[in-house]
PDB file of C-alpha atoms in Angstrom:
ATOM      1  CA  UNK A 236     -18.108 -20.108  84.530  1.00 90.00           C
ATOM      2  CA  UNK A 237     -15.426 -18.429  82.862  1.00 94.00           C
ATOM      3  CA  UNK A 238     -13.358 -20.412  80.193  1.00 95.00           C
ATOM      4  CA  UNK A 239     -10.264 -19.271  78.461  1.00 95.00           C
ATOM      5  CA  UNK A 240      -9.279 -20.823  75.488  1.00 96.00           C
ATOM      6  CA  UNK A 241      -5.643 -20.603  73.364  1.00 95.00           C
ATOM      7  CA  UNK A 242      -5.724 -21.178  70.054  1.00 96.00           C
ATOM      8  CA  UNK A 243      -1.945 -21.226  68.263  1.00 94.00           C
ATOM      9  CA  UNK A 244      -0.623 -22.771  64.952  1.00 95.00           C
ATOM     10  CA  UNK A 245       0.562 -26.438  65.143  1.00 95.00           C
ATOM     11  CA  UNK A 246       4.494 -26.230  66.253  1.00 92.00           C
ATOM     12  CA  UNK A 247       5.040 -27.657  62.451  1.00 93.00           C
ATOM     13  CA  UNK A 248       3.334 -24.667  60.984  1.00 95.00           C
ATOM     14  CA  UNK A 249       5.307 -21.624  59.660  1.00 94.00           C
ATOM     15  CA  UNK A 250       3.658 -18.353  61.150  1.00 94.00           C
ATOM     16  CA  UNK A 251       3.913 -15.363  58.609  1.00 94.00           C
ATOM     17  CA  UNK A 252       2.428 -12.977  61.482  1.00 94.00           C
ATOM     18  CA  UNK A 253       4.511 -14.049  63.998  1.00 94.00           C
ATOM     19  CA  UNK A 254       7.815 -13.717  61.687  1.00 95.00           C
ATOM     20  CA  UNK A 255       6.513 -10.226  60.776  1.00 96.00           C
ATOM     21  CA  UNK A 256       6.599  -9.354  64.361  1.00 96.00           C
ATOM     22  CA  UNK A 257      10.213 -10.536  65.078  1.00 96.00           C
ATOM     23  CA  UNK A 258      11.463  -8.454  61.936  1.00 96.00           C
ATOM     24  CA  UNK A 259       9.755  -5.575  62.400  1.00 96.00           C
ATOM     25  CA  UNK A 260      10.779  -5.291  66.238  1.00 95.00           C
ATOM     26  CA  UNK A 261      14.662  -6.371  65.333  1.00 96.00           C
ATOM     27  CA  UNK A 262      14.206  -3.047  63.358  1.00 96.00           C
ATOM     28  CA  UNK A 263      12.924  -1.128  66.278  1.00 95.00           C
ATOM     29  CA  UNK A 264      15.928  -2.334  68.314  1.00 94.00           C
ATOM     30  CA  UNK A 265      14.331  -5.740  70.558  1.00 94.00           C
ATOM     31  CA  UNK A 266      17.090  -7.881  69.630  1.00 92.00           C
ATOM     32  CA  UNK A 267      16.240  -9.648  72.667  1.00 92.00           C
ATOM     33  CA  UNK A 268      12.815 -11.552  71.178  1.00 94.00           C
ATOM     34  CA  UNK A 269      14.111 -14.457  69.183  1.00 91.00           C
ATOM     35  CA  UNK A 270      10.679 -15.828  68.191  1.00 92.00           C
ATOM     36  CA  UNK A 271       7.244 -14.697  68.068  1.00 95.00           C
ATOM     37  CA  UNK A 272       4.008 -16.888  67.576  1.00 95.00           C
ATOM     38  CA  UNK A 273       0.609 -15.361  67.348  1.00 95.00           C
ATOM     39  CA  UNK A 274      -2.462 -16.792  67.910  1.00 95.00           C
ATOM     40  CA  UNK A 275      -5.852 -16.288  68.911  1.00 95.00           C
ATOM     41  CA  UNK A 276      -7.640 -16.175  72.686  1.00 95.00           C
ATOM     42  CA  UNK A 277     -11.210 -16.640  73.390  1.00 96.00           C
ATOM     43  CA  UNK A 278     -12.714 -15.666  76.861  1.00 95.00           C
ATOM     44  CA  UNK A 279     -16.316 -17.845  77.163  1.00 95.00           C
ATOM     45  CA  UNK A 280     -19.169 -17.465  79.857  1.00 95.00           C
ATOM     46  CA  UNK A 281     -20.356 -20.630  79.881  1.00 94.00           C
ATOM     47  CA  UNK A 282     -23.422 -21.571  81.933  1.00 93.00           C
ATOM     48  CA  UNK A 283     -22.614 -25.198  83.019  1.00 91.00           C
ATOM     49  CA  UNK A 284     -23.055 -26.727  86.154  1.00 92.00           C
ATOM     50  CA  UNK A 285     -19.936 -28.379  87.093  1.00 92.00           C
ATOM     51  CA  UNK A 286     -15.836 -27.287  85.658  1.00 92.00           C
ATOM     52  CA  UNK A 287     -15.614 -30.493  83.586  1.00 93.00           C
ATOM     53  CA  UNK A 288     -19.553 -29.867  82.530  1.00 94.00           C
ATOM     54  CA  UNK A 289     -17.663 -26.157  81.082  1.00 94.00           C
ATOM     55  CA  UNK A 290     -14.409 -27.614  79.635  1.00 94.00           C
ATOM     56  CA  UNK A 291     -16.289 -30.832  78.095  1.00 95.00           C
ATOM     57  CA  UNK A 292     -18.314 -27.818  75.980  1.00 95.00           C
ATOM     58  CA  UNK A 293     -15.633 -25.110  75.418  1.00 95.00           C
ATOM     59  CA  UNK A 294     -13.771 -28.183  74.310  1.00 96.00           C
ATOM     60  CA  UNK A 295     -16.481 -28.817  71.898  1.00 95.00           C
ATOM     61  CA  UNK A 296     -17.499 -25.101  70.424  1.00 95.00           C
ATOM     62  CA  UNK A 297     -13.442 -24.962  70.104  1.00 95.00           C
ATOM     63  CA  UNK A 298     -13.355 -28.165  67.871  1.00 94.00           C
ATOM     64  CA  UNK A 299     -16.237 -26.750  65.882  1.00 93.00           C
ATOM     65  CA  UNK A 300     -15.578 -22.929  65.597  1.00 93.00           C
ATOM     66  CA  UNK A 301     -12.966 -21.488  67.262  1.00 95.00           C
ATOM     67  CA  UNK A 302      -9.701 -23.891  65.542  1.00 95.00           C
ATOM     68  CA  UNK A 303      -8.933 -25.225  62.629  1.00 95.00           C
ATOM     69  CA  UNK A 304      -7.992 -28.503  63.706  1.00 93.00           C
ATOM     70  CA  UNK A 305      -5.461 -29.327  60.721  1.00 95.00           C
ATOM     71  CA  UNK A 306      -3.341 -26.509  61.222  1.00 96.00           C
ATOM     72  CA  UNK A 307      -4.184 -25.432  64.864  1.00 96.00           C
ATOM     73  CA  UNK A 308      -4.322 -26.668  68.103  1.00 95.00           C
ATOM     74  CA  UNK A 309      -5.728 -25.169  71.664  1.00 96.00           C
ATOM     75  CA  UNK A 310      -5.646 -25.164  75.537  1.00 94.00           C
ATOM     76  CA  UNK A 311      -8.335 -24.730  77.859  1.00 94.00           C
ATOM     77  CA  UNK A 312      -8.312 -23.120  81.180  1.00 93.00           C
ATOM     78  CA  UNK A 313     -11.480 -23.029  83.702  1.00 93.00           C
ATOM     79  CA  UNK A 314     -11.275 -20.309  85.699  1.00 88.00           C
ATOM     80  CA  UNK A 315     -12.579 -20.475  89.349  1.00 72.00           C
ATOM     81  CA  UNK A 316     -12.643 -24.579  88.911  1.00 58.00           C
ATOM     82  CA  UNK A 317     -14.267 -25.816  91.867  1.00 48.00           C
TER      83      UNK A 317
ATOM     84  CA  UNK B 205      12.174 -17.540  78.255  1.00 90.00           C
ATOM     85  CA  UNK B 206       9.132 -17.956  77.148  1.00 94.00           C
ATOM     86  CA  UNK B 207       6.535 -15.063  77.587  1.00 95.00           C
ATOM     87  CA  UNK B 208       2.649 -15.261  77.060  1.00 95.00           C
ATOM     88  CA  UNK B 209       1.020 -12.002  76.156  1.00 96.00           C
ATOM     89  CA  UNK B 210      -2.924 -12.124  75.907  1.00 95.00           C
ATOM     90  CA  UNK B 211      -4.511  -8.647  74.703  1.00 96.00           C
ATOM     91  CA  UNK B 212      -8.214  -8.662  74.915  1.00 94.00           C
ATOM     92  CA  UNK B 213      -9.907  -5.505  74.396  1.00 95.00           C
ATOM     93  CA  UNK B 214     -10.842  -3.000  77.234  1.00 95.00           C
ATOM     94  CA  UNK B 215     -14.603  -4.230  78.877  1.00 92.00           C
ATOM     95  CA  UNK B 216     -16.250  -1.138  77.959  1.00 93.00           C
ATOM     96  CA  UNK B 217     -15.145  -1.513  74.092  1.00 95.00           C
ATOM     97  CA  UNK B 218     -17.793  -3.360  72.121  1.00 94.00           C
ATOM     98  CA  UNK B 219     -16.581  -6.745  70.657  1.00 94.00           C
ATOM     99  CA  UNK B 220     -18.184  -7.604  67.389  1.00 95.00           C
ATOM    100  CA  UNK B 221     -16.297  -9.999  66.657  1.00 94.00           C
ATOM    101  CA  UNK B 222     -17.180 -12.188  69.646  1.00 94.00           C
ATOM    102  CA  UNK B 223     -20.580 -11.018  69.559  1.00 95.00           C
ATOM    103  CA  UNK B 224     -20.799 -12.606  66.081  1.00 96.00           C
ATOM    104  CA  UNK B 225     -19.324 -15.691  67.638  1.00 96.00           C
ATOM    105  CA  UNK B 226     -22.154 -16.208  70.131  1.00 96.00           C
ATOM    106  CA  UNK B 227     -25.002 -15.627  67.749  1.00 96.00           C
ATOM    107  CA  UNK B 228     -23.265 -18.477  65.431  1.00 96.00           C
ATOM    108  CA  UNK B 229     -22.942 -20.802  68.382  1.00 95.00           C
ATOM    109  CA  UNK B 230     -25.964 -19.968  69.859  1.00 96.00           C
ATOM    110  CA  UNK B 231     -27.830 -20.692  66.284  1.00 96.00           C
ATOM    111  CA  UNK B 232     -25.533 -24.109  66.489  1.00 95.00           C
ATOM    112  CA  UNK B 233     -27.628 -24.892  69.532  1.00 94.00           C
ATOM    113  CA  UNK B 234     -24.981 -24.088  71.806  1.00 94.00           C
ATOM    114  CA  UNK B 235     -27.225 -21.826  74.441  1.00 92.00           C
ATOM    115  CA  UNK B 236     -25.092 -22.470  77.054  1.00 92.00           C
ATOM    116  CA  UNK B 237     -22.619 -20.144  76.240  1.00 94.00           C
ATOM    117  CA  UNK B 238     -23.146 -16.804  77.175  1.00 90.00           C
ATOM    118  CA  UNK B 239     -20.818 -14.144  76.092  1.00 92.00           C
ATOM    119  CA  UNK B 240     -17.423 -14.342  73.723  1.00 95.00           C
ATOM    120  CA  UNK B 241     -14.880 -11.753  74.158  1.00 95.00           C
ATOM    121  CA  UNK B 242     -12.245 -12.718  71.372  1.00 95.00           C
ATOM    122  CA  UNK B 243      -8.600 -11.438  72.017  1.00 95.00           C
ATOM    123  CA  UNK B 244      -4.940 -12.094  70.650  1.00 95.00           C
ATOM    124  CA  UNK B 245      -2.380 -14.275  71.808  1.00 95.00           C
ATOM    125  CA  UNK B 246       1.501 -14.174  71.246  1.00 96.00           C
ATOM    126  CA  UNK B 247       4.281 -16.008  72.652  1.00 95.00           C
ATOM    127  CA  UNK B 248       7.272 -14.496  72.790  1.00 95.00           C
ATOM    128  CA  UNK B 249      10.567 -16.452  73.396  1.00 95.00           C
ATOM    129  CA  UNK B 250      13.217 -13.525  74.994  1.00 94.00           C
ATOM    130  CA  UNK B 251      16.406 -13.925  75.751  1.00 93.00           C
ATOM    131  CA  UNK B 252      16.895 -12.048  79.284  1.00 91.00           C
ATOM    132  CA  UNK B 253      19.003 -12.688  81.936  1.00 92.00           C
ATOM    133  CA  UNK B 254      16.137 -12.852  84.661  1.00 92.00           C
ATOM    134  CA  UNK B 255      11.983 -13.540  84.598  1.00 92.00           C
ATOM    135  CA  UNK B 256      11.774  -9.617  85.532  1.00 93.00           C
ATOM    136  CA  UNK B 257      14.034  -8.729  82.717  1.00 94.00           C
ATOM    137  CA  UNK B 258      12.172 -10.380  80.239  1.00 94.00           C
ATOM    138  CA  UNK B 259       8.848  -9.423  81.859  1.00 94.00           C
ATOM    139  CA  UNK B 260       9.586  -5.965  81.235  1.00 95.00           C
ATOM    140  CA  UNK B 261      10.644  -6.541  77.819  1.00 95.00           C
ATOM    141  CA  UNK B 262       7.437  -8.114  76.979  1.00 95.00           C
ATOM    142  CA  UNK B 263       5.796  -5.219  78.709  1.00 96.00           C
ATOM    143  CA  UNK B 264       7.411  -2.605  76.953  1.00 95.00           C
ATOM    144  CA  UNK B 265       6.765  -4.390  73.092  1.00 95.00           C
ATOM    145  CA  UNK B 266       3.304  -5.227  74.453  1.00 95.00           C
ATOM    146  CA  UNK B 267       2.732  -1.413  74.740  1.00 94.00           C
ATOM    147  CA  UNK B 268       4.610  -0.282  72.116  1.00 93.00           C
ATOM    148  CA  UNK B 269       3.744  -3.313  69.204  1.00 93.00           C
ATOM    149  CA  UNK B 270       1.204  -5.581  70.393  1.00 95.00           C
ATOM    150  CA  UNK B 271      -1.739  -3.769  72.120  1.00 95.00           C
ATOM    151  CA  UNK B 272      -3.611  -0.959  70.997  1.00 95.00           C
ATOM    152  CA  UNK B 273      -3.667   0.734  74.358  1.00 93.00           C
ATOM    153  CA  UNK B 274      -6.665   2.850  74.069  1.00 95.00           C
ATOM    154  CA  UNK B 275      -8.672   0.102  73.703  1.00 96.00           C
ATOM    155  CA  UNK B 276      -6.864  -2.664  74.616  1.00 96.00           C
ATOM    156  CA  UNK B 277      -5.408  -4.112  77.372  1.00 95.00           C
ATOM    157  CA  UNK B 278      -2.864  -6.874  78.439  1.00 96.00           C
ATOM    158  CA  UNK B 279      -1.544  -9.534  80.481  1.00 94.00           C
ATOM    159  CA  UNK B 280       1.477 -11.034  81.081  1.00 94.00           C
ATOM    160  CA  UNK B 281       2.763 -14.864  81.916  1.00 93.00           C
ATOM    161  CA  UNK B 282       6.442 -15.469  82.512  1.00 93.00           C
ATOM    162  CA  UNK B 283       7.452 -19.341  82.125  1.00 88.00           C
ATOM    163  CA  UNK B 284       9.266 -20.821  84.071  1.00 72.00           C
ATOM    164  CA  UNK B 285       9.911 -17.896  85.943  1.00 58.00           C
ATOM    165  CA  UNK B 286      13.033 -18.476  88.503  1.00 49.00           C
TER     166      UNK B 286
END
């Protein structure tokens, strides 16, 4: 089962990569993006036997790898959910 | 308007990085997970007067910024598209 999980800064962060984004593409003429905020996306084949079986581990392995949970949060989506 | 832009790299272009991910999970004794692909994420807020204006904003700094497009790839999501 395919998971897909979002990892971004906490709202209450400040984002250096993001705010080098928005300034360097102001100077290339996109005055149309106001804001920018990077973060980081995981795709995970996860054997489970059941959606919630997936999410209940992706949820896990992103709690204990993939964020940092004091300056990062993250969203999970199952793909194909059944 | 808020645009989500994932890049993840091409399927036929290793990914170390993931790759490294698995072996650390799966020596975690986290088996159940397969494969890792690891990929960016940005969210861009644009200021367009339609979802298929800003759609092809994010399209054209996706290909032109964000993506490496010989070995990347990308996706778009428009929110709250109209």
């Amino acid at each position: 089962m395919k998971v897909r999980v979002f990892v971004t800064l906490k709202p209450s962060v400040f984002d250096p990569q993001g705010r080098a984004i928005v300034e360097a593409l102001h100077s290339m003429g996109y005055g149309g993006v106001g804001d920018v905020r990077q973060g980081k996306y995981f795709e995970l084949e996860i054997d489970a036997p059941s959606a919630d079986a997936a999410s209940a581990l992706a949820a896990e392995v992103a709690d204990r790898m993939l964020a940092n949970p004091v300056i990062e949060g993250y969203r999970l989506e199952v793909e194909g959910a059944r």
